[in-house]
Amino acid sequence: DANEIFENVCAAMRAAMGAASVGAGDVACVGMTNQRETTVAWRRSDATALCDAVVWLDTRTKNMCEEFVRDVCEGDAKKFAPVCGLPVSTYFSAMKMRWLLRHCEAVREARDAGDLCFGTIESWLVYRLTNGKSFITGVTNASRTMLMRLDTLQWGDKICAAFDVPLEALPKIVSCAEEFGRIDASIDRLGGIAITGCIGDQQSATLGQRCNAGEAKNTYGTGCFMLLNTGSTIVPSKNGLLTTMAWQLGGVDKKPMYALEGSVAIAGAVVHWLRDNLGLITNASDIEALARGVKDAAGVSFVPAFSGLFAPRWRDDARGVIVGLTQYVNKGHIARAALDAIAFQSRDVLEAMRQDIAEATSHQLLTLKVDGGASANNLLMQIQSDVLGLTVIRPADVETTARGAAYAAAVGAGLMTEDDIFRDNKLSSTQDETIDFTPKTSHADRERDYARWNAAVERSYNLVESAPECG
């Protein structure tokens, strides 16, 4: 419910200000970070949401994607990737917009009346917070629609036409850090505060981790999202990754930074599945103790492809499998296999990154910065280091997505510069208090386990026809 999202955001801001005993006049600026591909449609004239938001994980557009690839892309799902950096997938916003235009009468009526607005979550929130005065989208979110050209940072006429998305329904593309407007006086206790930061959640975490060109971070949340900052170079992926924006700070005249990204659909969500669907644990945090009760996964491989596999495999036809079961296996082994799965999916992405940057840049991945809720799991972080053969670096503050939004807002408000973010003495010392996890397994063991994982993934393919679809 898009309205509920808006109300909850306002409530959260009021609660934070109340806890800090400050009023609107004490707040310099607001920074916003959001789920990037989740799409909202509303009427321009009165800011009425025309339907529920279509969330990034929603796979209702699967059949439409297949038709689009066949009829529009001549069988090539990557037809538009040289322009927008993305393959055709249920993941991105353009297909969600196309689906809404076909399946929601209110959306079609608004389009026909010239009264339709399409946007990702930050676009919707800024529109509502400013009472319709500002209809914008941050460049990082625009880069997740499939509709923005990476070279010009503008909507692509031909791509929009291919998806039947009217250009006039799309917001103005802006940088991640500038003044986008002020919260309207009609919004209780928040009126007058400047909105100066808008950055997609994974780019925000990358900024919060202060990843310079050649550095990568992995955020462990519902999914896993690994981004490698490629600097001002647009690196087309030949290995199943996404070419996307990293950020552009301080206005549209500032130098844009780009990234390679690999997205894993199910990471922390597999822990919730073990808790909610199987009842193996009571709380998500119990997974570490349960998995520590066994030496290893006892040959069990768990591929949590509940809604297909994202980067670098891009298999919509994959579904979850658990293989290698014997009578010896207990719930501790299943828990361990679930943590292994998160780490192995991240290795899939990192291996693809290594291949892409080897061809296009001089960068070398020597470490991996981590953040997000599931990164607090020490066993998972050690498994990740062992699987990758790299040092994994976790900051004291793992909520780096929020930190990145604050950095963007501060730059947009003129309180700091982009250079300041990467200058250590400008930042809280807690950001430099890290825990390093180093590999403890041999190269031979690492490669043997990875080969077993790849064999299990092969068994997850072509299962859609035999699996029930969500109602």
XYZ file of C-alpha atoms in Angstrom:
471
model
C 0.000 0.000 0.000
C 1.814 3.127 -1.227
C -0.135 5.370 1.141
C 0.822 3.192 4.080
C 4.477 3.473 3.069
C 4.157 7.265 3.050
C 2.409 7.382 6.429
C 4.991 5.049 7.965
C 7.843 7.210 6.680
C 6.278 10.300 8.255
C 5.682 8.436 11.506
C 9.286 7.231 11.574
C 10.622 10.756 11.034
C 8.413 12.142 13.791
C 9.495 9.362 16.142
C 13.185 10.016 15.431
C 12.771 13.737 15.991
C 10.831 13.097 19.175
C 13.528 10.776 20.486
C 16.120 13.464 19.763
C 13.912 16.222 21.267
C 14.192 18.385 18.141
C 11.722 20.195 15.923
C 11.645 20.805 12.183
C 13.645 24.006 12.597
C 16.516 22.038 14.115
C 16.852 19.617 11.196
C 19.200 20.684 8.397
C 18.063 18.170 5.805
C 16.516 14.788 5.045
C 18.257 11.970 3.181
C 16.241 9.170 1.654
C 17.183 5.651 0.631
C 14.798 3.076 -0.725
C 14.047 -0.237 -2.426
C 15.033 0.698 -5.919
C 12.825 -1.189 -8.395
C 9.562 -1.135 -6.418
C 7.145 0.847 -8.599
C 4.219 3.149 -7.810
C 1.595 4.682 -10.111
C -0.373 7.753 -9.037
C -2.435 10.643 -10.377
C -0.446 13.801 -10.947
C -3.421 16.022 -10.146
C -4.151 14.826 -6.608
C -1.319 12.388 -5.685
C -3.762 9.487 -5.377
C -2.077 6.098 -5.616
C -3.833 4.158 -8.371
C -2.966 0.681 -7.062
C -0.641 -1.076 -4.683
C 3.065 -0.690 -5.335
C 4.605 -3.568 -7.289
C 7.538 -4.725 -5.192
C 10.981 -5.524 -6.613
C 10.692 -9.278 -5.907
C 7.251 -9.583 -7.564
C 7.331 -12.121 -10.420
C 3.888 -11.494 -11.953
C 5.576 -10.084 -15.020
C 7.329 -13.364 -15.892
C 5.099 -14.234 -18.856
C 5.226 -10.658 -20.073
C 9.034 -10.748 -19.944
C 9.071 -13.883 -22.077
C 6.724 -12.306 -24.627
C 8.758 -9.095 -24.677
C 12.034 -10.924 -25.280
C 10.442 -12.940 -28.082
C 8.471 -10.177 -29.803
C 10.441 -6.998 -29.110
C 13.981 -8.190 -28.423
C 14.097 -10.877 -31.129
C 15.022 -13.471 -28.522
C 17.855 -11.470 -26.952
C 17.101 -10.555 -23.320
C 20.177 -8.298 -23.319
C 19.115 -6.254 -26.336
C 18.907 -2.996 -24.347
C 21.822 -3.728 -21.987
C 24.367 -1.719 -24.030
C 22.207 1.359 -23.386
C 20.746 0.828 -19.904
C 23.061 -1.827 -18.461
C 20.246 -4.256 -17.613
C 18.715 -7.409 -19.115
C 14.971 -7.933 -19.456
C 13.811 -9.367 -16.131
C 10.905 -9.344 -13.692
C 13.306 -7.431 -11.428
C 13.298 -4.008 -13.041
C 10.704 -1.232 -13.006
C 9.958 -0.868 -16.729
C 8.246 -4.237 -16.964
C 6.261 -3.461 -13.824
C 5.054 -0.229 -15.464
C 4.117 -2.136 -18.621
C 2.247 -4.698 -16.512
C 0.310 -1.986 -14.643
C -0.686 -0.327 -17.903
C -2.100 -3.612 -19.156
C -3.734 -4.859 -15.973
C -4.876 -1.775 -14.033
C -7.739 0.227 -15.563
C -7.124 3.226 -13.281
C -3.546 3.455 -14.540
C -4.668 3.386 -18.165
C -7.314 6.040 -17.509
C -4.743 8.320 -15.890
C -2.411 7.806 -18.853
C -5.150 8.636 -21.349
C -6.010 11.770 -19.376
C -2.359 12.863 -19.250
C -2.549 12.578 -15.453
C -0.266 9.587 -14.796
C 2.901 9.553 -12.724
C 5.183 6.521 -12.564
C 8.005 6.381 -10.073
C 10.081 4.326 -7.702
C 9.581 4.722 -3.973
C 11.740 7.814 -3.476
C 9.918 9.566 -6.333
C 6.548 8.805 -4.735
C 7.680 9.932 -1.283
C 9.216 13.193 -2.496
C 6.043 13.948 -4.468
C 3.869 13.381 -1.394
C 6.216 15.147 1.028
C 6.376 18.254 -1.189
C 2.629 18.141 -1.942
C 3.254 17.588 -5.641
C 5.776 20.384 -6.082
C 8.668 18.041 -6.884
C 8.412 15.126 -9.283
C 11.944 13.721 -9.417
C 13.904 10.510 -9.297
C 17.481 10.095 -8.139
C 19.860 8.885 -10.829
C 20.620 5.637 -8.984
C 16.950 4.670 -8.914
C 16.429 5.762 -12.516
C 19.240 3.410 -13.505
C 17.157 0.494 -12.176
C 14.155 1.053 -14.403
C 15.714 -0.110 -17.720
C 14.564 3.212 -19.143
C 17.588 5.448 -18.457
C 20.584 5.769 -20.756
C 23.794 5.312 -18.767
C 25.750 7.611 -21.071
C 23.461 10.655 -20.912
C 21.637 9.961 -17.607
C 18.367 10.758 -19.378
C 15.326 8.680 -20.286
C 15.847 6.779 -23.518
C 13.104 7.564 -26.048
C 13.426 4.258 -27.894
C 13.433 2.112 -24.763
C 10.421 3.921 -23.302
C 8.573 3.441 -26.570
C 9.465 -0.265 -26.606
C 7.931 -0.692 -23.150
C 4.954 1.568 -24.017
C 5.822 3.821 -21.071
C 4.873 7.453 -21.808
C 7.779 9.837 -21.242
C 5.461 12.439 -19.762
C 4.583 10.035 -16.939
C 8.195 9.784 -15.790
C 9.903 12.053 -13.247
C 12.821 14.373 -13.887
C 16.165 12.626 -13.358
C 18.339 14.423 -10.807
C 21.571 13.698 -8.951
C 21.626 11.921 -5.587
C 22.529 15.051 -3.644
C 20.959 18.451 -4.211
C 17.886 20.228 -2.888
C 14.825 18.481 -4.323
C 12.278 20.542 -2.417
C 11.018 21.105 1.100
C 8.498 19.126 3.064
C 5.144 20.857 2.741
C 3.846 22.909 5.646
C 0.680 20.790 5.692
C 2.618 17.775 7.005
C 2.484 17.951 10.777
C 5.778 18.634 12.580
C 7.855 18.080 9.425
C 7.025 21.139 7.321
C 9.928 23.161 5.941
C 12.682 20.555 6.154
C 14.818 20.383 3.003
C 15.023 17.053 1.150
C 18.591 16.930 -0.144
C 19.486 13.261 -0.596
C 17.885 10.505 -2.704
C 19.903 7.356 -3.317
C 18.961 3.725 -3.910
C 19.595 1.439 -0.973
C 22.494 -0.580 -2.390
C 24.270 2.458 -3.794
C 23.699 4.113 -0.428
C 25.380 1.218 1.372
C 28.297 1.426 -1.076
C 28.661 5.118 -0.309
C 28.244 4.449 3.404
C 31.105 1.939 3.180
C 33.180 4.581 1.377
C 33.974 2.226 -1.503
C 36.394 3.966 -3.824
C 36.896 2.856 -7.422
C 37.981 -0.772 -7.417
C 36.408 -1.554 -4.033
C 33.338 -3.716 -3.451
C 30.775 -4.202 -0.732
C 28.138 -6.862 -0.109
C 24.949 -6.054 1.777
C 23.228 -8.964 3.504
C 19.531 -8.335 3.866
C 16.495 -10.064 2.397
C 18.730 -10.566 -0.621
C 22.439 -10.016 -1.150
C 23.665 -7.094 -3.189
C 27.290 -6.793 -4.197
C 28.465 -3.582 -5.835
C 31.887 -2.790 -7.233
C 32.665 0.873 -7.822
C 34.132 1.175 -11.340
C 34.666 4.931 -11.044
C 33.785 7.073 -14.049
C 34.078 4.053 -16.376
C 30.953 2.317 -17.646
C 31.909 -1.376 -17.640
C 29.581 -3.556 -19.737
C 29.276 -6.988 -18.163
C 29.992 -10.117 -20.175
C 29.355 -12.358 -17.176
C 25.768 -11.824 -16.096
C 26.167 -8.722 -13.928
C 24.359 -5.407 -14.085
C 25.992 -2.180 -15.150
C 24.476 0.541 -13.022
C 25.044 3.881 -11.333
C 27.093 4.166 -8.163
C 26.157 7.791 -7.500
C 26.296 11.376 -8.680
C 26.642 13.846 -5.834
C 26.053 17.586 -5.849
C 24.014 18.228 -9.001
C 23.684 16.964 -12.558
C 26.889 18.755 -13.581
C 28.973 16.593 -11.243
C 30.922 13.558 -12.431
C 28.823 10.383 -12.318
C 30.283 7.235 -10.798
C 29.333 3.792 -12.087
C 29.262 0.274 -10.686
C 28.931 -3.404 -11.475
C 26.279 -5.136 -9.422
C 25.235 -8.671 -8.726
C 21.935 -9.234 -6.949
C 21.012 -12.393 -5.061
C 17.253 -12.656 -4.553
C 17.208 -14.835 -1.437
C 19.787 -14.409 1.331
C 18.484 -13.429 4.775
C 15.059 -14.446 3.494
C 16.148 -18.096 3.610
C 16.630 -17.742 7.367
C 13.103 -16.346 7.668
C 11.877 -19.309 5.615
C 13.500 -21.760 8.022
C 11.840 -19.891 10.889
C 8.382 -19.206 9.464
C 7.786 -22.112 7.088
C 9.674 -24.978 8.714
C 9.802 -23.838 12.337
C 13.453 -24.891 12.708
C 14.244 -21.772 14.743
C 12.234 -19.341 16.858
C 14.138 -16.159 16.016
C 16.245 -15.343 12.964
C 19.264 -14.823 15.223
C 19.006 -18.466 16.377
C 20.376 -19.653 13.033
C 24.007 -19.075 14.038
C 23.845 -21.216 17.186
C 21.971 -23.992 15.351
C 24.481 -24.032 12.489
C 27.443 -23.967 14.902
C 26.182 -27.216 16.424
C 27.558 -29.139 13.435
C 31.012 -29.269 11.869
C 29.738 -28.655 8.339
C 26.684 -29.254 6.151
C 27.454 -32.996 5.858
C 27.340 -32.879 2.065
C 23.986 -31.065 1.930
C 23.579 -28.237 -0.597
C 20.640 -25.844 -0.345
C 19.789 -23.680 -3.369
C 17.093 -21.191 -2.209
C 15.868 -20.257 -5.683
C 12.358 -19.527 -4.412
C 11.712 -16.963 -7.158
C 14.402 -17.970 -9.613
C 18.075 -17.031 -9.624
C 19.358 -13.509 -10.238
C 22.959 -12.591 -11.120
C 24.993 -13.997 -12.660
C 22.800 -16.925 -13.771
C 19.474 -15.178 -14.486
C 17.303 -18.300 -14.453
C 13.631 -17.522 -13.907
C 12.891 -21.231 -14.276
C 14.944 -22.218 -11.201
C 13.282 -23.193 -7.935
C 14.599 -24.126 -4.512
C 16.243 -27.504 -3.970
C 17.969 -29.267 -1.082
C 20.223 -32.089 -2.276
C 22.592 -34.546 -0.615
C 20.218 -35.622 2.159
C 20.999 -38.787 4.131
C 19.549 -40.256 7.333
C 22.465 -38.668 9.177
C 21.375 -35.126 8.324
C 19.635 -33.078 11.039
C 18.274 -29.563 11.288
C 21.709 -28.208 12.183
C 23.050 -29.388 8.829
C 20.116 -27.749 7.020
C 20.828 -24.503 8.895
C 24.504 -24.704 7.962
C 23.635 -25.409 4.324
C 21.409 -22.311 4.319
C 24.315 -20.124 5.476
C 26.585 -21.807 2.937
C 24.048 -20.950 0.230
C 24.215 -17.238 1.041
C 28.009 -17.342 0.816
C 28.123 -19.431 -2.370
C 25.627 -17.172 -4.171
C 27.850 -14.228 -3.259
C 30.881 -16.073 -4.653
C 29.007 -16.570 -7.926
C 28.674 -12.792 -8.148
C 32.238 -12.045 -7.103
C 33.689 -14.471 -9.656
C 31.723 -12.688 -12.387
C 33.023 -9.318 -11.136
C 36.598 -10.542 -11.245
C 36.196 -11.587 -14.875
C 34.537 -8.324 -15.931
C 37.056 -5.989 -14.318
C 40.003 -8.068 -15.564
C 38.899 -7.297 -19.124
C 37.997 -3.637 -18.686
C 40.038 -2.147 -15.810
C 43.222 -2.513 -13.777
C 41.293 -3.073 -10.534
C 41.813 -6.157 -8.378
C 39.425 -7.357 -5.700
C 41.528 -8.006 -2.618
C 38.937 -7.625 0.142
C 35.166 -7.460 0.536
C 33.391 -4.943 2.741
C 30.142 -6.195 4.266
C 27.101 -4.695 5.943
C 23.402 -5.261 6.512
C 21.534 -7.131 9.231
C 22.740 -10.656 8.413
C 26.382 -9.534 8.435
C 26.131 -9.540 12.241
C 26.241 -13.352 11.999
C 29.892 -14.146 12.737
C 29.632 -17.705 11.427
C 28.188 -16.504 8.120
C 30.984 -13.958 7.743
C 33.623 -16.614 8.417
C 31.967 -18.948 5.904
C 31.950 -16.070 3.412
C 35.666 -15.468 3.880
C 36.377 -19.199 3.506
C 34.240 -19.515 0.366
C 35.838 -16.481 -1.308
C 39.399 -16.896 -0.113
C 39.354 -13.178 0.727
C 39.438 -11.063 3.866
C 35.931 -9.897 4.764
C 35.778 -6.518 6.518
C 32.793 -5.624 8.692
C 32.436 -2.122 10.165
C 31.243 -1.554 13.714
C 28.148 0.119 12.256
C 26.598 -2.351 9.803
C 23.694 -0.010 8.978
C 25.739 1.623 6.258
C 22.693 2.120 4.035
C 21.460 4.773 6.459
C 24.957 6.243 6.700
C 25.143 6.620 2.919
C 21.783 8.407 2.844
C 23.088 10.806 5.487
C 26.248 11.461 3.465
C 24.208 12.210 0.342
C 21.898 14.537 2.252
C 24.861 16.368 3.799
C 26.437 16.903 0.378
C 23.107 18.073 -1.041
C 22.719 20.562 1.806
C 26.255 21.911 1.390
C 27.404 20.568 4.765
C 30.186 18.450 3.243
C 31.638 17.489 -0.111
C 32.167 14.171 -1.863
C 35.873 14.460 -1.085
C 35.050 14.840 2.599
C 33.282 11.469 2.609
C 36.484 9.715 1.570
C 38.704 11.767 3.895
C 39.037 9.789 7.125
C 39.358 12.704 9.535
C 35.928 14.018 8.529
C 34.106 10.925 9.757
C 33.106 9.291 13.001
C 35.869 7.060 14.332
C 33.357 4.235 14.827
C 33.303 3.738 11.055
C 36.961 2.728 11.232
C 36.427 0.122 13.953
C 36.232 -3.025 11.869
C 36.311 -6.766 12.380
C 38.250 -8.735 9.798
C 37.428 -12.348 8.911
C 40.268 -14.195 7.160
C 40.104 -17.515 5.268
C 40.702 -20.667 7.321
C 40.181 -23.306 4.639
C 42.565 -24.625 2.025
C 42.251 -23.765 -1.648
C 41.493 -27.424 -2.454
C 38.659 -27.644 0.070
C 37.257 -24.327 -1.115
C 37.139 -25.420 -4.739
C 35.692 -28.841 -3.886
C 32.830 -27.257 -1.945
C 32.193 -24.722 -4.709
C 32.033 -27.496 -7.307
C 29.421 -29.290 -5.181
C 27.417 -26.066 -4.980
C 27.492 -25.597 -8.752
C 26.292 -29.163 -9.243
C 23.363 -28.483 -6.906
C 22.451 -25.301 -8.792
C 22.198 -27.296 -12.015
C 19.510 -29.402 -10.332
C 17.417 -26.306 -9.589
C 16.806 -25.487 -13.274
C 13.674 -26.193 -15.337
C 11.424 -26.716 -12.305
C 8.823 -24.014 -12.886
C 6.339 -26.282 -14.657
C 6.337 -28.745 -11.781
C 6.166 -26.138 -9.040
C 2.927 -24.374 -7.968
C 2.830 -20.668 -8.708
C 1.984 -18.154 -5.998
C -1.663 -17.178 -5.802
